[in-house]
């Protein structure tokens, strides 16, 4: 799977950073997390097919996370899309969509399915689930947790001890079915250990450092609000954002695998200060850049 | 003054062409013609101050000419704008603005003044006027004509013959006031010739080749729809656009000074075909590129 940063600026774009959007390529599917203005162009530039997007999550209703939606939908329609498009967003999305769909003249060629998210809301996909967690911003805002669905570890030694031979019986048990050895039934629970770890990505969206993100980000790729460097802590507090050091603290406390700083204020022409301040707290940190691609493999998350 | 192409694609953006928008820098003012998605970022990238924009013209309600408006307005508000913003667009703009202003959560810090345009509609600015002309697209659509306001030629020889000496009297007459030489009144009409030609820019917007553009573009910089090359004339007809050759024919018939082809279909990776086909009909032609800047001087238009 692949994680693609499409837009990494805060509020106002720069020549190198567009408005917030993250694409997650998993299997045949592309999932979009936020859709700031210009997202369709970033998708095209990064050769990420907008026609394969079936789920779009909007974390909150600030324009820099939302205003790419009308254009992306109209371009999908222009290109003749017919599949349903699912939009997941906070309460109020129905009214927002009425207005979004009412701008400009075009013919909508597909159905839009609207889903209101709340803290704990989960969407199941093919091989993954995505959960919404409430974060702390100036308006209702949700972080997002992507988790690969993984089976449980197969305890080979235990299976052998029970007299089961490798082959079809192993598969049955792994699928959750019982098998018979002589007169005795063997149940999946007898040979399955703890749940395997899979790919996990946590996106804080716009937020102050908060417990819900800390509690969700263990062993994850954490993408965290880092609008300001830590000398500008007051600005971060006032605007309900985080500094790079606060983001690093969340990653450290929550035991994330890796941290990407994003939502970078346009005031930063270079990212060295953000990076060096964060690195003092959490080593495995990078600053997200537009069009940056991160390839992720399940086995890297198994530890 | 300066003409800046901010977006030159047709319908769908590419990595090198954004959605339609043109900035005209004249005096202290910046005027925007169309505002496709991503216009605010193109303004920032081209170092064209969005805070100096007081007039935005939307030629028609197709998304690729309109969807940059919500983001640009919200960024202006974020930056603390207080001056009125004037928006000129076809009938229906009031409903469109209701929806546009209703997307996302933000505080509007300034007033938006809406003006419905029609064929012949004129706006007077400081030293210029802009006129709307009806063009031929699939929905109501207007071309735009920018004309510098210029005085009349001062006939020095005639003034001398009437006994007027160079100096304050020349100025008075040029301002349109009469002066007295001995017992005789000299009127401006006695020493003023024909109207001086100033800078003229004509933008066809999206259209089939049409009379209103031909009749308006004499001695102008003509920016014309050139979505397709001429081998795709059928597509141009079907979609109410023009080919590069049709654009060149308009420039030739209308006696434009110079032609810029714009609204280029994303199918063209290079522009050679468009350019060479057009050049056979009209020599002084270029293909507009994003962020291209054209400096214009009044005296170049005097002939």
PDB file of C-alpha atoms in Angstrom, chain B residues 27 46 53 63 65 84 111 160 180 208 233 269-270 286 294:
ATOM      1  CA  UNK B  27      -2.246  50.853 -11.697  1.00  0.00           C
ATOM      2  CA  UNK B  46       3.100  34.369  -9.315  1.00  0.00           C
ATOM      3  CA  UNK B  53      -8.045  42.283  -6.238  1.00  0.00           C
ATOM      4  CA  UNK B  63     -16.828  24.809 -12.508  1.00  0.00           C
ATOM      5  CA  UNK B  65     -14.060  28.984 -14.328  1.00  0.00           C
ATOM      6  CA  UNK B  84     -15.567  45.498  -0.550  1.00  0.00           C
ATOM      7  CA  UNK B 111     -18.676  42.941   1.944  1.00  0.00           C
ATOM      8  CA  UNK B 160       0.241  76.906 -33.160  1.00  0.00           C
ATOM      9  CA  UNK B 180      -9.044  82.788 -24.559  1.00  0.00           C
ATOM     10  CA  UNK B 208     -17.525  29.001 -30.709  1.00  0.00           C
ATOM     11  CA  UNK B 233     -13.240  20.519 -35.266  1.00  0.00           C
ATOM     12  CA  UNK B 269       1.424  17.358 -24.060  1.00  0.00           C
ATOM     13  CA  UNK B 270       3.085  19.871 -26.381  1.00  0.00           C
ATOM     14  CA  UNK B 286       1.351  32.328 -28.925  1.00  0.00           C
ATOM     15  CA  UNK B 294       2.830  39.898 -20.584  1.00  0.00           C
TER      16      UNK B 294
END
